[in-house]
Coordinates of C-alpha atoms in Angstrom, one line a residue:
M1 CA 158.9 40.1 124.6
P2 CA 155.7 38.3 123.7
E3 CA 154.1 39.1 120.3
Q4 CA 150.6 39.1 121.8
T5 CA 149.2 40.4 125.0
D6 CA 149.1 37.7 127.7
F7 CA 145.5 38.2 128.9
A8 CA 145.7 35.4 131.4
A9 CA 148.7 37.1 133.1
L10 CA 147.0 40.5 132.8
I11 CA 143.9 39.3 134.5
A12 CA 146.0 37.6 137.2
G13 CA 147.9 40.8 137.9
H14 CA 144.7 42.8 138.1
H15 CA 143.3 40.2 140.5
I16 CA 146.3 40.7 142.7
A17 CA 145.6 44.4 142.9
I18 CA 141.9 43.8 143.7
E19 CA 142.9 41.4 146.5
M20 CA 145.2 44.0 147.9
I21 CA 142.3 46.5 147.9
N22 CA 140.0 44.0 149.5
A23 CA 142.7 43.4 152.2
G24 CA 142.7 47.1 153.1
D25 CA 145.6 48.3 151.0
S26 CA 145.2 51.5 148.9
G27 CA 146.9 54.2 147.0
L28 CA 150.5 53.9 145.8
P29 CA 151.2 50.3 147.0
V30 CA 148.3 49.0 144.9
L31 CA 149.1 51.2 141.9
T32 CA 152.8 50.2 141.9
R33 CA 152.0 46.5 142.3
L34 CA 149.5 46.7 139.5
L35 CA 152.1 48.2 137.1
R36 CA 154.7 45.6 138.0
E37 CA 152.2 42.8 137.4
V38 CA 150.8 43.9 134.1
Q39 CA 153.9 45.3 132.5
P40 CA 155.3 41.8 131.4
A41 CA 151.8 40.7 130.4
L42 CA 151.7 43.6 128.0
G43 CA 155.1 42.7 126.6
A44 CA 156.5 46.1 127.7
A45 CA 159.9 47.3 128.9
G46 CA 158.4 49.6 131.4
A47 CA 155.2 51.2 132.7
A48 CA 154.5 54.5 134.5
F49 CA 151.6 56.4 135.9
V50 CA 151.6 60.2 135.9
E51 CA 149.3 62.1 138.3
F52 CA 148.1 65.5 137.1
T53 CA 147.3 68.6 139.2
P54 CA 146.4 72.1 137.9
S55 CA 150.1 73.1 138.0
G56 CA 151.4 70.0 136.1
G57 CA 152.1 66.3 136.6
R58 CA 154.4 64.0 138.5
V59 CA 155.4 60.4 138.0
I60 CA 154.1 58.7 141.1
A61 CA 154.6 55.0 140.2
A62 CA 156.7 53.2 137.6
S63 CA 158.1 49.7 136.9
G64 CA 160.8 48.1 134.7
G65 CA 163.0 50.2 132.5
C66 CA 161.4 53.5 133.5
E67 CA 161.3 52.9 137.3
W68 CA 164.0 55.7 137.6
T69 CA 161.4 58.3 136.6
V70 CA 159.5 58.0 139.9
G71 CA 159.2 61.5 141.5
R72 CA 160.0 63.2 138.2
P73 CA 157.8 66.4 137.7
L74 CA 156.3 67.3 134.4
S75 CA 155.5 70.9 133.5
A76 CA 151.9 71.7 132.4
T77 CA 153.4 73.6 129.5
D78 CA 155.7 70.8 128.4
P79 CA 154.8 70.1 124.7
A80 CA 154.8 66.4 125.3
V81 CA 152.4 66.8 128.2
V82 CA 150.1 69.0 126.1
C83 CA 150.2 66.6 123.2
L84 CA 149.3 63.5 125.3
L85 CA 146.5 65.2 127.2
T86 CA 144.7 66.1 124.0
G87 CA 143.2 64.0 121.2
P88 CA 142.2 60.4 121.6
R89 CA 142.1 58.9 125.1
I90 CA 144.2 55.9 124.0
R91 CA 147.0 56.4 121.5
Q92 CA 150.4 55.1 120.4
A93 CA 153.3 57.6 120.2
R94 CA 156.9 57.5 119.0
I95 CA 158.8 58.9 122.0
E96 CA 161.4 60.6 119.8
H97 CA 158.7 62.6 118.0
L98 CA 157.8 64.3 121.3
D99 CA 159.7 67.3 122.5
G100 CA 160.7 67.6 126.2
Q101 CA 163.5 66.8 128.6
L102 CA 162.0 63.6 129.9
T103 CA 161.2 62.2 126.5
R104 CA 164.8 62.7 125.5
E105 CA 166.0 60.8 128.5
L106 CA 163.6 58.0 127.8
V107 CA 165.0 57.7 124.3
G108 CA 168.5 57.8 125.7
S109 CA 167.6 54.7 127.8
G110 CA 166.4 52.8 124.8
L111 CA 162.7 53.3 125.1
T112 CA 161.3 54.4 121.7
W113 CA 157.6 54.1 121.6
M114 CA 154.6 53.9 124.0
V115 CA 150.9 53.3 124.4
V116 CA 149.3 56.1 126.5
A117 CA 145.8 56.1 128.0
R118 CA 144.3 58.9 130.1
A119 CA 142.6 58.1 133.4
E120 CA 139.5 60.3 133.5
I121 CA 136.7 60.9 136.0
G122 CA 133.7 62.7 134.6
G123 CA 135.8 64.2 131.7
V124 CA 138.5 65.4 134.1
T125 CA 141.9 63.9 133.6
V126 CA 143.4 62.7 136.8
G127 CA 146.5 61.0 135.3
S128 CA 147.9 59.0 132.4
L129 CA 149.1 55.5 132.1
H130 CA 152.2 55.0 129.9
V131 CA 153.3 51.5 128.7
L132 CA 156.7 51.8 127.1
Y133 CA 158.5 49.6 124.6
R134 CA 162.0 49.3 123.0
E135 CA 162.6 49.3 119.2
G136 CA 161.8 45.9 117.8
D137 CA 159.2 45.0 120.4
A138 CA 155.8 43.9 119.1
H139 CA 154.0 46.7 117.4
R140 CA 150.6 48.1 117.9
T141 CA 147.5 45.8 118.3
D142 CA 144.0 46.8 119.0
A143 CA 143.9 44.3 121.8
R144 CA 146.9 45.8 123.5
D145 CA 145.5 49.3 123.2
A146 CA 142.2 48.2 124.7
A147 CA 144.0 46.5 127.6
V148 CA 145.9 49.7 128.4
G149 CA 142.7 51.7 128.2
Y150 CA 141.0 49.3 130.5
L151 CA 143.8 49.5 133.1
A152 CA 143.7 53.3 132.9
T153 CA 140.0 53.2 133.6
C154 CA 140.6 50.9 136.6
I155 CA 143.1 53.4 138.0
A156 CA 140.6 56.2 137.5
H157 CA 138.2 54.2 139.6
M158 CA 140.8 54.1 142.4
Y159 CA 140.8 57.9 142.3
G160 CA 137.1 58.1 142.3
D161 CA 137.0 55.9 145.5
Q162 CA 139.4 58.4 147.1
H163 CA 141.3 55.6 148.9
G164 CA 144.9 56.9 149.1
L165 CA 144.6 58.8 145.8
P166 CA 145.3 61.4 144.7
V167 CA 148.8 61.5 146.1
H168 CA 148.9 65.3 145.8
G169 CA 145.9 66.9 147.5
D170 CA 145.6 69.8 144.9
G171 CA 144.8 67.4 142.1
P172 CA 142.2 68.0 139.4
V173 CA 139.5 65.9 141.2
V174 CA 139.4 68.8 143.7
A175 CA 140.3 71.7 141.4
A176 CA 137.7 71.0 138.7
L177 CA 134.7 71.1 141.0
A178 CA 132.2 73.9 140.7
D179 CA 129.5 75.0 143.2
G180 CA 126.9 72.5 143.9
L181 CA 123.2 73.3 144.3
A182 CA 120.4 71.3 145.9
V183 CA 116.7 72.0 146.8
V184 CA 115.4 70.2 149.9
D185 CA 111.9 70.1 151.4
Q186 CA 111.0 70.7 155.0
G187 CA 112.1 67.2 156.0
G188 CA 115.5 67.6 154.4
T189 CA 114.8 65.4 151.5
V190 CA 116.5 66.3 148.2
R191 CA 114.2 67.4 145.4
L192 CA 116.8 68.9 143.0
W193 CA 120.5 67.9 142.6
N194 CA 122.6 69.6 139.9
P195 CA 125.5 68.0 138.1
A196 CA 128.1 70.0 140.1
A197 CA 126.6 68.6 143.3
A198 CA 127.0 65.1 141.9
R199 CA 130.6 65.8 141.1
L200 CA 131.3 67.4 144.5
T201 CA 129.9 64.6 146.5
G202 CA 130.4 61.6 144.2
R203 CA 126.7 61.0 144.5
P204 CA 124.8 61.0 141.2
A205 CA 121.3 62.4 141.0
A206 CA 119.8 59.0 140.9
Q207 CA 121.2 58.3 144.3
A208 CA 120.6 61.7 145.8
L209 CA 117.0 62.5 144.8
N210 CA 114.3 61.6 147.3
E211 CA 117.0 60.9 149.9
P212 CA 118.1 62.9 152.9
L213 CA 120.8 65.5 152.3
P214 CA 124.2 63.7 152.7
F215 CA 125.6 66.5 154.9
P216 CA 124.4 68.8 157.7
L217 CA 121.9 71.5 156.7
P218 CA 122.7 74.9 158.2
H219 CA 120.0 77.3 159.4
S220 CA 118.5 79.6 156.8
G221 CA 120.9 82.4 156.1
R222 CA 123.8 80.7 157.8
A223 CA 126.9 78.9 156.6
L224 CA 128.9 76.1 158.0
D225 CA 132.1 74.2 157.1
H226 CA 131.7 70.4 156.8
R227 CA 134.4 67.8 156.2
L228 CA 133.4 64.9 153.9
P229 CA 134.5 61.3 154.6
D230 CA 137.2 61.5 151.9
G231 CA 138.9 64.5 153.7
R232 CA 137.6 67.3 151.5
W233 CA 135.8 70.3 153.0
L234 CA 132.6 72.0 151.9
K235 CA 131.3 75.5 152.6
I236 CA 127.5 75.0 152.9
N237 CA 125.0 77.8 152.7
S238 CA 121.2 77.6 152.8
G239 CA 118.2 79.9 152.4
E240 CA 114.4 79.8 151.9
L241 CA 113.3 79.4 148.3
P242 CA 111.2 82.5 147.6
G243 CA 107.5 82.0 147.0
T244 CA 107.3 78.4 148.3
G245 CA 107.5 78.6 152.0
Q246 CA 108.4 74.9 152.2
L247 CA 111.5 74.5 150.1
R248 CA 115.1 75.5 150.9
V249 CA 117.9 76.0 148.5
V250 CA 121.4 74.7 149.5
T251 CA 124.6 75.8 147.8
F252 CA 128.0 74.3 148.5
R253 CA 131.5 74.6 147.2
D254 CA 134.9 73.0 147.8
I255 CA 137.1 74.9 150.3
T256 CA 139.7 72.2 150.8
D257 CA 142.5 74.6 149.7
Q258 CA 141.5 77.3 152.2
Q259 CA 141.3 74.7 154.9
R260 CA 144.7 73.4 154.0
R261 CA 146.3 76.8 154.1
A262 CA 144.7 77.4 157.5
R263 CA 146.0 74.1 158.7
D264 CA 149.4 74.9 157.4
R265 CA 149.5 78.1 159.4
E266 CA 148.5 76.3 162.5
L267 CA 151.0 73.6 161.9
F268 CA 153.7 76.2 161.3
V269 CA 153.0 77.8 164.7
A270 CA 152.8 74.5 166.5
V271 CA 155.8 72.9 164.9
T272 CA 158.0 76.0 165.3
S273 CA 157.2 76.5 168.9
H274 CA 157.7 72.8 169.6
E275 CA 161.0 72.4 167.8
L276 CA 162.4 75.7 169.1
R277 CA 161.6 74.9 172.7
T278 CA 163.9 71.9 173.0
P279 CA 167.3 73.6 172.0
V280 CA 166.3 76.8 173.8
T281 CA 165.6 74.9 177.0
V282 CA 168.9 73.0 176.8
I283 CA 170.9 76.1 176.1
K284 CA 169.3 78.0 178.9
G285 CA 169.7 75.1 181.3
Y286 CA 173.4 74.8 180.7
A287 CA 174.0 78.5 180.6
D288 CA 172.3 78.9 184.0
T289 CA 174.4 76.0 185.3
L290 CA 177.6 77.7 184.2
N291 CA 176.5 81.0 185.6
E292 CA 175.4 79.8 189.0
H293 CA 177.9 77.0 189.6
W294 CA 181.0 78.1 187.7
D295 CA 183.4 77.8 190.7
S296 CA 182.1 74.4 191.7
L297 CA 182.4 72.8 188.3
T298 CA 185.5 71.1 187.0
E299 CA 187.2 72.2 183.9
G300 CA 185.8 69.1 182.1
D301 CA 182.3 69.9 183.2
R302 CA 182.6 73.5 181.9
R303 CA 184.0 72.3 178.6
Q304 CA 181.2 69.8 178.2
A305 CA 178.5 72.4 179.0
A306 CA 180.0 74.8 176.5
Q307 CA 180.2 72.0 173.8
I308 CA 176.5 71.1 174.3
I309 CA 175.5 74.8 174.2
G310 CA 177.4 75.1 170.9
Q311 CA 175.8 72.0 169.5
R312 CA 172.3 73.1 170.4
A313 CA 173.0 76.6 169.1
N314 CA 174.0 75.0 165.7
D315 CA 170.7 72.9 165.8
L316 CA 168.8 76.1 166.5
A317 CA 170.5 78.0 163.6
R318 CA 169.8 75.1 161.2
L319 CA 166.2 75.0 162.2
V320 CA 165.8 78.7 161.7
D321 CA 167.5 78.5 158.3
R322 CA 165.1 75.7 157.3
L323 CA 162.0 77.7 158.5
L324 CA 163.1 80.7 156.5
A325 CA 164.0 78.7 153.4
T326 CA 160.7 76.7 153.3
T327 CA 158.5 79.8 153.9
A328 CA 160.3 82.0 151.3
E329 CA 158.7 82.6 147.9
T330 CA 160.5 81.0 145.0
G331 CA 160.4 82.7 141.7
P332 CA 162.5 84.6 139.1
G333 CA 165.2 85.3 141.7
V334 CA 166.5 81.7 141.5
E335 CA 169.9 81.8 139.9
P336 CA 170.6 80.0 136.7
S337 CA 172.0 76.5 136.7
V338 CA 175.6 76.0 135.7
P339 CA 177.9 73.0 135.2
F340 CA 179.8 71.8 138.3
D341 CA 181.8 68.8 139.5
L342 CA 179.2 66.8 141.5
A343 CA 181.8 64.5 143.1
A344 CA 183.9 67.4 144.4
A345 CA 180.7 69.2 145.6
L346 CA 179.6 66.1 147.5
R347 CA 183.0 65.7 149.1
A348 CA 183.1 69.3 150.2
A349 CA 179.5 69.1 151.5
A350 CA 180.4 66.0 153.5
D351 CA 183.3 67.9 155.2
N352 CA 180.7 70.4 156.4
L353 CA 178.3 67.8 158.0
P354 CA 177.9 67.6 161.8
G355 CA 180.5 65.4 163.4
E356 CA 178.2 62.5 164.2
V357 CA 176.8 62.4 160.6
R358 CA 180.3 62.8 159.0
R359 CA 181.7 59.9 161.1
R360 CA 179.1 57.5 159.7
L361 CA 179.2 58.6 156.1
R362 CA 180.7 56.3 153.5
L363 CA 181.4 57.9 150.1
D364 CA 181.6 55.8 146.9
L365 CA 182.1 58.3 144.1
P366 CA 183.5 57.3 140.7
G367 CA 186.6 59.2 139.6
D368 CA 185.2 59.7 136.0
L369 CA 181.8 61.1 137.1
P370 CA 180.6 63.7 134.5
T371 CA 179.6 67.2 135.5
A372 CA 176.1 68.1 136.7
C373 CA 174.1 71.2 135.8
G374 CA 172.6 73.0 138.8
H375 CA 173.5 75.1 141.9
Q376 CA 176.6 73.7 143.5
Q377 CA 176.1 75.7 146.7
S378 CA 172.8 74.0 147.4
L379 CA 174.5 70.5 147.6
T380 CA 175.6 71.1 151.2
T381 CA 172.0 71.7 152.3
V382 CA 170.6 68.8 150.2
L383 CA 173.3 66.3 151.5
T384 CA 172.9 67.6 155.1
E385 CA 169.1 67.0 155.1
L386 CA 169.3 63.6 153.4
S387 CA 172.1 62.3 155.5
T388 CA 170.8 63.6 158.9
N389 CA 167.5 62.1 158.0
A390 CA 169.2 58.8 157.4
V391 CA 171.1 59.0 160.7
K392 CA 167.8 59.8 162.6
Y393 CA 166.1 56.7 161.4
S394 CA 168.9 54.1 161.6
A395 CA 171.0 52.4 164.3
P396 CA 173.8 54.6 165.9
D397 CA 176.7 52.6 164.4
S398 CA 175.3 51.7 161.0
P399 CA 176.9 53.4 157.9
I400 CA 175.2 56.0 155.7
E401 CA 176.3 55.2 152.1
V402 CA 176.6 57.9 149.4
S403 CA 177.1 56.7 145.9
A404 CA 176.7 58.3 142.4
D405 CA 176.5 57.4 138.8
A406 CA 175.3 58.8 135.5
D407 CA 173.4 57.9 132.4
G408 CA 173.1 59.6 129.0
Q409 CA 170.9 62.4 130.3
T410 CA 171.2 62.7 134.1
I411 CA 173.7 62.4 136.9
A412 CA 172.5 60.9 140.2
F413 CA 173.6 60.5 143.8
R414 CA 172.0 58.3 146.4
V415 CA 172.0 58.4 150.2
A416 CA 171.2 54.9 151.6
D417 CA 170.8 53.7 155.1
R418 CA 170.0 50.4 156.8
G419 CA 167.4 51.9 159.2
I420 CA 163.7 51.3 159.8
G421 CA 162.8 51.9 156.1
I422 CA 159.9 53.8 154.6
R423 CA 156.4 52.5 153.9
P424 CA 155.5 52.6 150.1
E425 CA 152.5 54.8 150.7
H426 CA 154.8 57.4 152.5
V427 CA 157.4 57.8 149.7
E428 CA 155.6 60.9 148.4
R429 CA 153.9 62.2 151.5
A430 CA 157.4 62.4 153.1
F431 CA 158.1 65.5 150.9
D432 CA 155.0 67.4 152.2
R433 CA 155.8 70.4 154.4
F434 CA 155.4 69.5 158.1
W435 CA 154.5 65.9 157.4
Q436 CA 155.9 63.4 159.8
G437 CA 155.5 59.6 159.9
E438 CA 154.5 59.8 163.6
S439 CA 152.4 62.3 165.4
G440 CA 151.7 63.4 169.0
D441 CA 154.0 64.0 172.0
R442 CA 155.4 60.4 171.9
R443 CA 157.1 60.6 168.6
R444 CA 160.3 58.6 168.7
Y445 CA 162.0 60.7 166.1
P446 CA 162.3 64.5 166.5
G447 CA 162.0 66.9 163.6
A448 CA 159.9 69.6 162.1
G449 CA 158.9 67.8 158.9
L450 CA 160.7 70.4 156.8
G451 CA 163.9 68.7 155.6
L452 CA 162.6 66.7 152.7
Y453 CA 160.3 69.4 151.7
L454 CA 163.3 71.8 151.4
V455 CA 165.3 69.2 149.5
R456 CA 162.6 68.8 146.8
Q457 CA 162.3 72.6 146.5
L458 CA 166.0 73.0 146.0
V459 CA 166.4 70.1 143.6
E460 CA 163.4 71.0 141.4
Q461 CA 164.7 74.6 141.1
Q462 CA 167.6 72.9 139.3
N463 CA 165.4 71.0 136.8
G464 CA 166.1 67.8 138.8
W465 CA 164.0 65.5 140.9
V466 CA 164.3 63.6 144.1
S467 CA 162.6 60.4 145.2
L468 CA 162.6 57.9 148.1
R469 CA 162.2 54.1 148.0
P470 CA 162.5 51.2 150.4
R471 CA 166.0 49.6 150.3
V472 CA 166.2 45.9 149.6
G473 CA 167.1 44.2 152.8
G474 CA 165.8 47.0 154.9
G475 CA 166.4 50.8 155.1
T476 CA 165.7 53.7 152.7
V477 CA 167.3 55.1 149.6
A478 CA 167.0 58.8 148.7
E479 CA 168.0 59.5 145.1
V480 CA 168.6 62.9 143.6
R481 CA 168.9 63.3 139.8
L482 CA 170.2 66.4 138.1
P483 CA 170.7 67.2 134.4
R484 CA 174.2 66.5 133.0
G485 CA 176.4 69.6 132.6

């Protein structure tokens, strides 16, 4: 590792990220590339960026020796999180002095200290940049700390531009907003613009005053919902300002969460009806055929029809189970985690997979794999969802490979395919409920967009985490990590 920060390499790496943005890239691909470029310039063993929401944080991008942390959630009450989100914006920390599961795993992988800088917009923390080092690497320098702080500020600007970030829509950029207030004249020109209005719209008072209102003005006493270019929604109200006769007061607040819940309800109805219709139609069609043409059908035809009815009924039952599981409330009723044999659980789960999936599965499980800590019965669901997803997006005869290994703190298994792969900007969105890579009636790949959402819920209930990444040479790798037993 270099003793000094390589500023030439740092600037070159930043320039690459800027060129990606200028070329139309945004969000996670740019952020991930930036980390990979600047990590060696900072003489670091790894770099990671954590995005924060009101409920906690999640590692959304990482490089080098901590790339394995991508997808890892961080609790808002984790002492390490609380410590790093308070005090100076840029600081150095000995990792072993911080309490928390993730910090212990980092120390177990040889990472002992780090430089941390918060990414802030208007005093609101949207995330934190972590540059990690091993024992014996060059120690703290003011130049290095300033460089890390500068990079965190650059990432904050990416959030401020709303191009692909935040990855999670309930982030603090949305949650911290208060009601905005403006006063406009008869021509709709802004005469007063409060700080909350500036935060809500991203338009400071200097740009808003003496300019037209940047969104529709409802009739006095009325309200309307308006969608901003960045995808957020505002509830806008207006009324006459008493005593003036010429001025109107406009108030507006963020209703993105309410709109999202309404959209989720609509999606649930649409997806459920669409996905239920296909198996029901097939079952009814073959049942009618058997009922009306039984005598004219051969024994082979009858057997084939009964087999198809059974397969579609299984598909229907699985879909209903997923719908119920993903709409159920999770809470204190979740059973405690216990040690179990992960290799044996995966083999048993593989035996219960649908025939087409089981035929393509290739297990590579070490005989000395340590125990995991979690819910063994959930492994069947997790493996089923990940492997059927791999089958769906890969060629009919290509293998689906399941492998496993362990480190000092966690035990992991991976489901890898050689299919169409996943775009970097979709590795997090794929876990959203009802999200699908394609939309409309001409989707090439069927599905309700519930499988990966369910997998993340099940894995995180066991204090583990799951992530996706493109596979070298083509395809996708899904990785599940659980604590060791």
